[in-house]
Amino acid sequence: MLSSKEDCVFCSIVNGKANQPIRLETNNLVIFDDHLPKAQYHFQCVPKRHIKNAKHLTYEDIPLVVDMINYGRSFVNQLQLNPEDFLFGFHWPPFNSVHHLHMHILGPKQHMSFNPMFDSRFYIFREVSLITIIFLFMSFYNIFLNRPRNYWIVCKTQTLRNEVMLIKFRRHSV
């Protein structure tokens, strides 16, 4: 566990202190069932490091978010379901019920009833594709600030596997 808060329910789950079965675990994240499912399949993908919410992400967290997306899609594939039929996204502050970053994985979309809490037309929920655009902007913004470091850019390209990929840019000295 990289960092945690004692009063955070998701930190308790990540640390194994809560009675919540973990469906998938990596070095940086866990996936488990949502305790109040809003769809036939509803999971939470939670980083092990405590990050308050999506507004607290920085460009340095891009690899973590990409891992969340890729492992979430892979997990849905393991269930022999199509990730294209699922929503992957974050509630946008102040609409968080738990103040620990978590990506909702829910679907199939065609069987979900209307719920504004998971409709990206509202300010409440942001699908991962919108988050990647924000990261893309943040990365270019930092490049143009002329900071001497490596930058990660999130791209949703590979149409065959439809995975989120990382492209590493290195700023050349002038």
PDB file of C-alpha atoms in Angstrom:
ATOM      1  CA  MET A   1       0.000   0.000   0.000  1.00  0.00           C
ATOM      2  CA  LEU A   2       1.545   3.262  -1.101  1.00  0.00           C
ATOM      3  CA  SER A   3      -0.536   5.606   1.044  1.00  0.00           C
ATOM      4  CA  SER A   4      -3.864   5.302   2.780  1.00  0.00           C
ATOM      5  CA  LYS A   5      -6.313   7.029   5.060  1.00  0.00           C
ATOM      6  CA  GLU A   6      -7.710   5.271   8.091  1.00  0.00           C
ATOM      7  CA  ASP A   7     -11.273   6.510   7.535  1.00  0.00           C
ATOM      8  CA  CYS A   8     -11.363   5.645   3.799  1.00  0.00           C
ATOM      9  CA  VAL A   9     -13.531   2.628   2.961  1.00  0.00           C
ATOM     10  CA  PHE A  10     -11.628   1.943  -0.271  1.00  0.00           C
ATOM     11  CA  CYS A  11      -8.271   2.059   1.539  1.00  0.00           C
ATOM     12  CA  SER A  12      -9.720  -0.539   3.933  1.00  0.00           C
ATOM     13  CA  ILE A  13     -10.694  -2.763   1.001  1.00  0.00           C
ATOM     14  CA  VAL A  14      -7.287  -2.344  -0.643  1.00  0.00           C
ATOM     15  CA  ASN A  15      -5.556  -3.237   2.645  1.00  0.00           C
ATOM     16  CA  GLY A  16      -7.740  -6.323   3.140  1.00  0.00           C
ATOM     17  CA  LYS A  17      -9.370  -4.909   6.290  1.00  0.00           C
ATOM     18  CA  ALA A  18     -12.895  -4.897   4.836  1.00  0.00           C
ATOM     19  CA  ASN A  19     -14.997  -7.931   4.034  1.00  0.00           C
ATOM     20  CA  GLN A  20     -14.988  -7.319   0.277  1.00  0.00           C
ATOM     21  CA  PRO A  21     -13.777  -9.963  -2.180  1.00  0.00           C
ATOM     22  CA  ILE A  22     -11.229  -8.609  -4.640  1.00  0.00           C
ATOM     23  CA  ARG A  23     -11.798  -9.797  -8.207  1.00  0.00           C
ATOM     24  CA  LEU A  24      -8.461  -8.621  -9.650  1.00  0.00           C
ATOM     25  CA  GLU A  25      -5.323  -7.202  -8.037  1.00  0.00           C
ATOM     26  CA  THR A  26      -2.143  -5.727  -9.493  1.00  0.00           C
ATOM     27  CA  ASN A  27       0.733  -3.814  -7.918  1.00  0.00           C
ATOM     28  CA  ASN A  28      -1.150  -0.525  -8.313  1.00  0.00           C
ATOM     29  CA  LEU A  29      -4.881  -1.254  -8.311  1.00  0.00           C
ATOM     30  CA  VAL A  30      -7.722  -3.574  -7.343  1.00  0.00           C
ATOM     31  CA  ILE A  31     -11.098  -4.365  -8.925  1.00  0.00           C
ATOM     32  CA  PHE A  32     -14.082  -5.437  -6.835  1.00  0.00           C
ATOM     33  CA  ASP A  33     -17.887  -5.578  -7.042  1.00  0.00           C
ATOM     34  CA  ASP A  34     -19.804  -2.387  -6.309  1.00  0.00           C
ATOM     35  CA  HIS A  35     -21.823  -2.866  -3.116  1.00  0.00           C
ATOM     36  CA  LEU A  36     -24.842  -1.007  -4.611  1.00  0.00           C
ATOM     37  CA  PRO A  37     -24.820  -2.112  -8.263  1.00  0.00           C
ATOM     38  CA  LYS A  38     -26.548   0.144 -10.787  1.00  0.00           C
ATOM     39  CA  ALA A  39     -26.279  -2.368 -13.642  1.00  0.00           C
ATOM     40  CA  GLN A  40     -26.153  -6.101 -14.204  1.00  0.00           C
ATOM     41  CA  TYR A  41     -22.351  -5.850 -13.875  1.00  0.00           C
ATOM     42  CA  HIS A  42     -20.956  -3.024 -11.766  1.00  0.00           C
ATOM     43  CA  PHE A  43     -17.376  -2.972 -10.517  1.00  0.00           C
ATOM     44  CA  GLN A  44     -14.986  -0.460  -8.991  1.00  0.00           C
ATOM     45  CA  CYS A  45     -11.390  -0.136 -10.165  1.00  0.00           C
ATOM     46  CA  VAL A  46      -9.460   1.524  -7.348  1.00  0.00           C
ATOM     47  CA  PRO A  47      -5.805   2.564  -7.156  1.00  0.00           C
ATOM     48  CA  LYS A  48      -3.925   1.308  -4.109  1.00  0.00           C
ATOM     49  CA  ARG A  49      -2.495   4.773  -3.575  1.00  0.00           C
ATOM     50  CA  HIS A  50      -5.028   7.128  -1.998  1.00  0.00           C
ATOM     51  CA  ILE A  51      -5.935   9.863  -4.487  1.00  0.00           C
ATOM     52  CA  LYS A  52      -8.914  11.952  -3.389  1.00  0.00           C
ATOM     53  CA  ASN A  53     -10.715  12.185  -6.755  1.00  0.00           C
ATOM     54  CA  ALA A  54     -10.264  12.771 -10.488  1.00  0.00           C
ATOM     55  CA  LYS A  55      -9.525  16.471  -9.971  1.00  0.00           C
ATOM     56  CA  HIS A  56      -6.451  15.499  -7.936  1.00  0.00           C
ATOM     57  CA  LEU A  57      -4.884  13.580 -10.823  1.00  0.00           C
ATOM     58  CA  THR A  58      -1.754  15.029 -12.375  1.00  0.00           C
ATOM     59  CA  TYR A  59       0.054  14.234 -15.594  1.00  0.00           C
ATOM     60  CA  GLU A  60       2.304  11.970 -13.498  1.00  0.00           C
ATOM     61  CA  ASP A  61      -0.797   9.829 -12.767  1.00  0.00           C
ATOM     62  CA  ILE A  62      -1.503   9.182 -16.447  1.00  0.00           C
ATOM     63  CA  PRO A  63       0.158   5.719 -16.413  1.00  0.00           C
ATOM     64  CA  LEU A  64      -2.012   4.766 -13.413  1.00  0.00           C
ATOM     65  CA  VAL A  65      -5.216   5.859 -15.168  1.00  0.00           C
ATOM     66  CA  VAL A  66      -4.170   4.017 -18.324  1.00  0.00           C
ATOM     67  CA  ASP A  67      -3.582   0.891 -16.200  1.00  0.00           C
ATOM     68  CA  MET A  68      -7.042   1.332 -14.677  1.00  0.00           C
ATOM     69  CA  ILE A  69      -8.574   1.504 -18.146  1.00  0.00           C
ATOM     70  CA  ASN A  70      -6.601  -1.383 -19.614  1.00  0.00           C
ATOM     71  CA  TYR A  71      -7.051  -3.702 -16.616  1.00  0.00           C
ATOM     72  CA  GLY A  72     -10.746  -2.779 -16.463  1.00  0.00           C
ATOM     73  CA  ARG A  73     -11.214  -3.673 -20.130  1.00  0.00           C
ATOM     74  CA  SER A  74      -9.176  -6.853 -19.691  1.00  0.00           C
ATOM     75  CA  PHE A  75     -11.265  -7.816 -16.651  1.00  0.00           C
ATOM     76  CA  VAL A  76     -14.486  -7.414 -18.653  1.00  0.00           C
ATOM     77  CA  ASN A  77     -12.944  -9.574 -21.396  1.00  0.00           C
ATOM     78  CA  GLN A  78     -12.120 -12.248 -18.788  1.00  0.00           C
ATOM     79  CA  LEU A  79     -15.825 -12.339 -17.942  1.00  0.00           C
ATOM     80  CA  GLN A  80     -16.365 -13.134 -21.639  1.00  0.00           C
ATOM     81  CA  LEU A  81     -18.186  -9.842 -22.152  1.00  0.00           C
ATOM     82  CA  ASN A  82     -17.539  -7.076 -24.669  1.00  0.00           C
ATOM     83  CA  PRO A  83     -15.867  -3.971 -23.174  1.00  0.00           C
ATOM     84  CA  GLU A  84     -17.554  -1.861 -25.876  1.00  0.00           C
ATOM     85  CA  ASP A  85     -20.872  -2.604 -24.140  1.00  0.00           C
ATOM     86  CA  PHE A  86     -19.606  -1.129 -20.854  1.00  0.00           C
ATOM     87  CA  LEU A  87     -19.163   2.326 -19.372  1.00  0.00           C
ATOM     88  CA  PHE A  88     -15.763   3.144 -17.875  1.00  0.00           C
ATOM     89  CA  GLY A  89     -15.641   6.421 -16.024  1.00  0.00           C
ATOM     90  CA  PHE A  90     -15.338   8.624 -12.975  1.00  0.00           C
ATOM     91  CA  HIS A  91     -17.789  10.722 -11.008  1.00  0.00           C
ATOM     92  CA  TRP A  92     -16.632  14.295 -11.138  1.00  0.00           C
ATOM     93  CA  PRO A  93     -16.346  16.241  -7.865  1.00  0.00           C
ATOM     94  CA  PRO A  94     -18.364  17.185  -5.915  1.00  0.00           C
ATOM     95  CA  PHE A  95     -20.478  14.166  -6.937  1.00  0.00           C
ATOM     96  CA  ASN A  96     -18.287  11.542  -5.254  1.00  0.00           C
ATOM     97  CA  SER A  97     -19.803   9.190  -2.702  1.00  0.00           C
ATOM     98  CA  VAL A  98     -16.351   7.933  -1.643  1.00  0.00           C
ATOM     99  CA  HIS A  99     -13.396  10.311  -1.574  1.00  0.00           C
ATOM    100  CA  HIS A 100     -10.887   7.881  -3.069  1.00  0.00           C
ATOM    101  CA  LEU A 101     -10.393   7.819  -6.825  1.00  0.00           C
ATOM    102  CA  HIS A 102     -12.387   4.994  -8.377  1.00  0.00           C
ATOM    103  CA  MET A 103     -13.337   4.135 -11.919  1.00  0.00           C
ATOM    104  CA  HIS A 104     -16.784   2.646 -12.420  1.00  0.00           C
ATOM    105  CA  ILE A 105     -17.055  -0.302 -14.782  1.00  0.00           C
ATOM    106  CA  LEU A 106     -20.697  -1.001 -15.540  1.00  0.00           C
ATOM    107  CA  GLY A 107     -22.828  -2.576 -18.193  1.00  0.00           C
ATOM    108  CA  PRO A 108     -24.019  -3.862 -20.504  1.00  0.00           C
ATOM    109  CA  LYS A 109     -25.130  -0.385 -21.572  1.00  0.00           C
ATOM    110  CA  GLN A 110     -28.114  -1.631 -23.567  1.00  0.00           C
ATOM    111  CA  HIS A 111     -29.643  -3.176 -20.419  1.00  0.00           C
ATOM    112  CA  MET A 112     -29.138  -0.132 -18.189  1.00  0.00           C
ATOM    113  CA  SER A 113     -32.021   2.130 -17.305  1.00  0.00           C
ATOM    114  CA  PHE A 114     -31.497   5.890 -17.458  1.00  0.00           C
ATOM    115  CA  ASN A 115     -29.482   7.132 -14.498  1.00  0.00           C
ATOM    116  CA  PRO A 116     -28.076  10.689 -14.541  1.00  0.00           C
ATOM    117  CA  MET A 117     -25.321   9.544 -12.159  1.00  0.00           C
ATOM    118  CA  PHE A 118     -23.831   7.560 -15.070  1.00  0.00           C
ATOM    119  CA  ASP A 119     -24.781   9.725 -18.039  1.00  0.00           C
ATOM    120  CA  SER A 120     -21.845  11.678 -19.465  1.00  0.00           C
ATOM    121  CA  ARG A 121     -24.211  14.342 -20.858  1.00  0.00           C
ATOM    122  CA  PHE A 122     -24.394  15.614 -17.298  1.00  0.00           C
ATOM    123  CA  TYR A 123     -21.527  17.095 -15.317  1.00  0.00           C
ATOM    124  CA  ILE A 124     -21.717  14.272 -12.762  1.00  0.00           C
ATOM    125  CA  PHE A 125     -20.060  11.406 -14.677  1.00  0.00           C
ATOM    126  CA  ARG A 126     -17.123  11.526 -17.067  1.00  0.00           C
ATOM    127  CA  GLU A 127     -16.405   8.573 -19.309  1.00  0.00           C
ATOM    128  CA  VAL A 128     -12.771   7.629 -19.653  1.00  0.00           C
ATOM    129  CA  SER A 129     -12.587   8.982 -23.200  1.00  0.00           C
ATOM    130  CA  LEU A 130     -13.288  12.484 -21.865  1.00  0.00           C
ATOM    131  CA  ILE A 131     -10.702  12.041 -19.121  1.00  0.00           C
ATOM    132  CA  THR A 132      -8.077  11.064 -21.708  1.00  0.00           C
ATOM    133  CA  ILE A 133      -8.756  14.300 -23.575  1.00  0.00           C
ATOM    134  CA  ILE A 134      -8.128  16.251 -20.374  1.00  0.00           C
ATOM    135  CA  PHE A 135      -4.844  14.384 -19.853  1.00  0.00           C
ATOM    136  CA  LEU A 136      -3.854  15.047 -23.436  1.00  0.00           C
ATOM    137  CA  PHE A 137      -4.419  18.752 -22.860  1.00  0.00           C
ATOM    138  CA  MET A 138      -2.515  18.670 -19.550  1.00  0.00           C
ATOM    139  CA  SER A 139       0.451  16.951 -21.171  1.00  0.00           C
ATOM    140  CA  PHE A 140       0.682  19.409 -24.058  1.00  0.00           C
ATOM    141  CA  TYR A 141       0.236  22.286 -21.624  1.00  0.00           C
ATOM    142  CA  ASN A 142       3.232  21.079 -19.619  1.00  0.00           C
ATOM    143  CA  ILE A 143       5.329  20.572 -22.754  1.00  0.00           C
ATOM    144  CA  PHE A 144       4.682  24.147 -23.802  1.00  0.00           C
ATOM    145  CA  LEU A 145       5.606  25.372 -20.336  1.00  0.00           C
ATOM    146  CA  ASN A 146       9.089  24.177 -21.325  1.00  0.00           C
ATOM    147  CA  ARG A 147       9.634  21.932 -18.319  1.00  0.00           C
ATOM    148  CA  PRO A 148      12.639  19.575 -18.637  1.00  0.00           C
ATOM    149  CA  ARG A 149      11.074  16.131 -18.128  1.00  0.00           C
ATOM    150  CA  ASN A 150       9.460  13.260 -19.961  1.00  0.00           C
ATOM    151  CA  TYR A 151       5.786  13.431 -20.799  1.00  0.00           C
ATOM    152  CA  TRP A 152       3.201  10.744 -21.288  1.00  0.00           C
ATOM    153  CA  ILE A 153       0.400  11.327 -23.726  1.00  0.00           C
ATOM    154  CA  VAL A 154      -2.754   9.224 -23.622  1.00  0.00           C
ATOM    155  CA  CYS A 155      -4.057   8.111 -26.992  1.00  0.00           C
ATOM    156  CA  LYS A 156      -7.019   5.883 -27.798  1.00  0.00           C
ATOM    157  CA  THR A 157      -5.936   4.497 -31.129  1.00  0.00           C
ATOM    158  CA  GLN A 158      -5.433   0.786 -31.668  1.00  0.00           C
ATOM    159  CA  THR A 159      -8.680  -0.076 -33.385  1.00  0.00           C
ATOM    160  CA  LEU A 160      -8.052  -3.819 -33.474  1.00  0.00           C
ATOM    161  CA  ARG A 161      -7.749  -4.191 -29.714  1.00  0.00           C
ATOM    162  CA  ASN A 162      -9.170  -0.743 -28.873  1.00  0.00           C
ATOM    163  CA  GLU A 163      -6.735  -0.296 -25.993  1.00  0.00           C
ATOM    164  CA  VAL A 164      -5.490   2.921 -24.537  1.00  0.00           C
ATOM    165  CA  MET A 165      -1.829   3.308 -25.373  1.00  0.00           C
ATOM    166  CA  LEU A 166       0.966   5.460 -24.059  1.00  0.00           C
ATOM    167  CA  ILE A 167       3.245   7.406 -26.302  1.00  0.00           C
ATOM    168  CA  LYS A 168       6.309   8.805 -24.614  1.00  0.00           C
ATOM    169  CA  PHE A 169       7.535  12.193 -25.732  1.00  0.00           C
ATOM    170  CA  ARG A 170      10.893  13.544 -24.716  1.00  0.00           C
ATOM    171  CA  ARG A 171      11.402  17.267 -24.934  1.00  0.00           C
ATOM    172  CA  HIS A 172      14.454  18.157 -26.976  1.00  0.00           C
ATOM    173  CA  SER A 173      16.670  20.872 -25.590  1.00  0.00           C
ATOM    174  CA  VAL A 174      16.798  23.980 -27.704  1.00  0.00           C
TER     175      VAL A 174
END
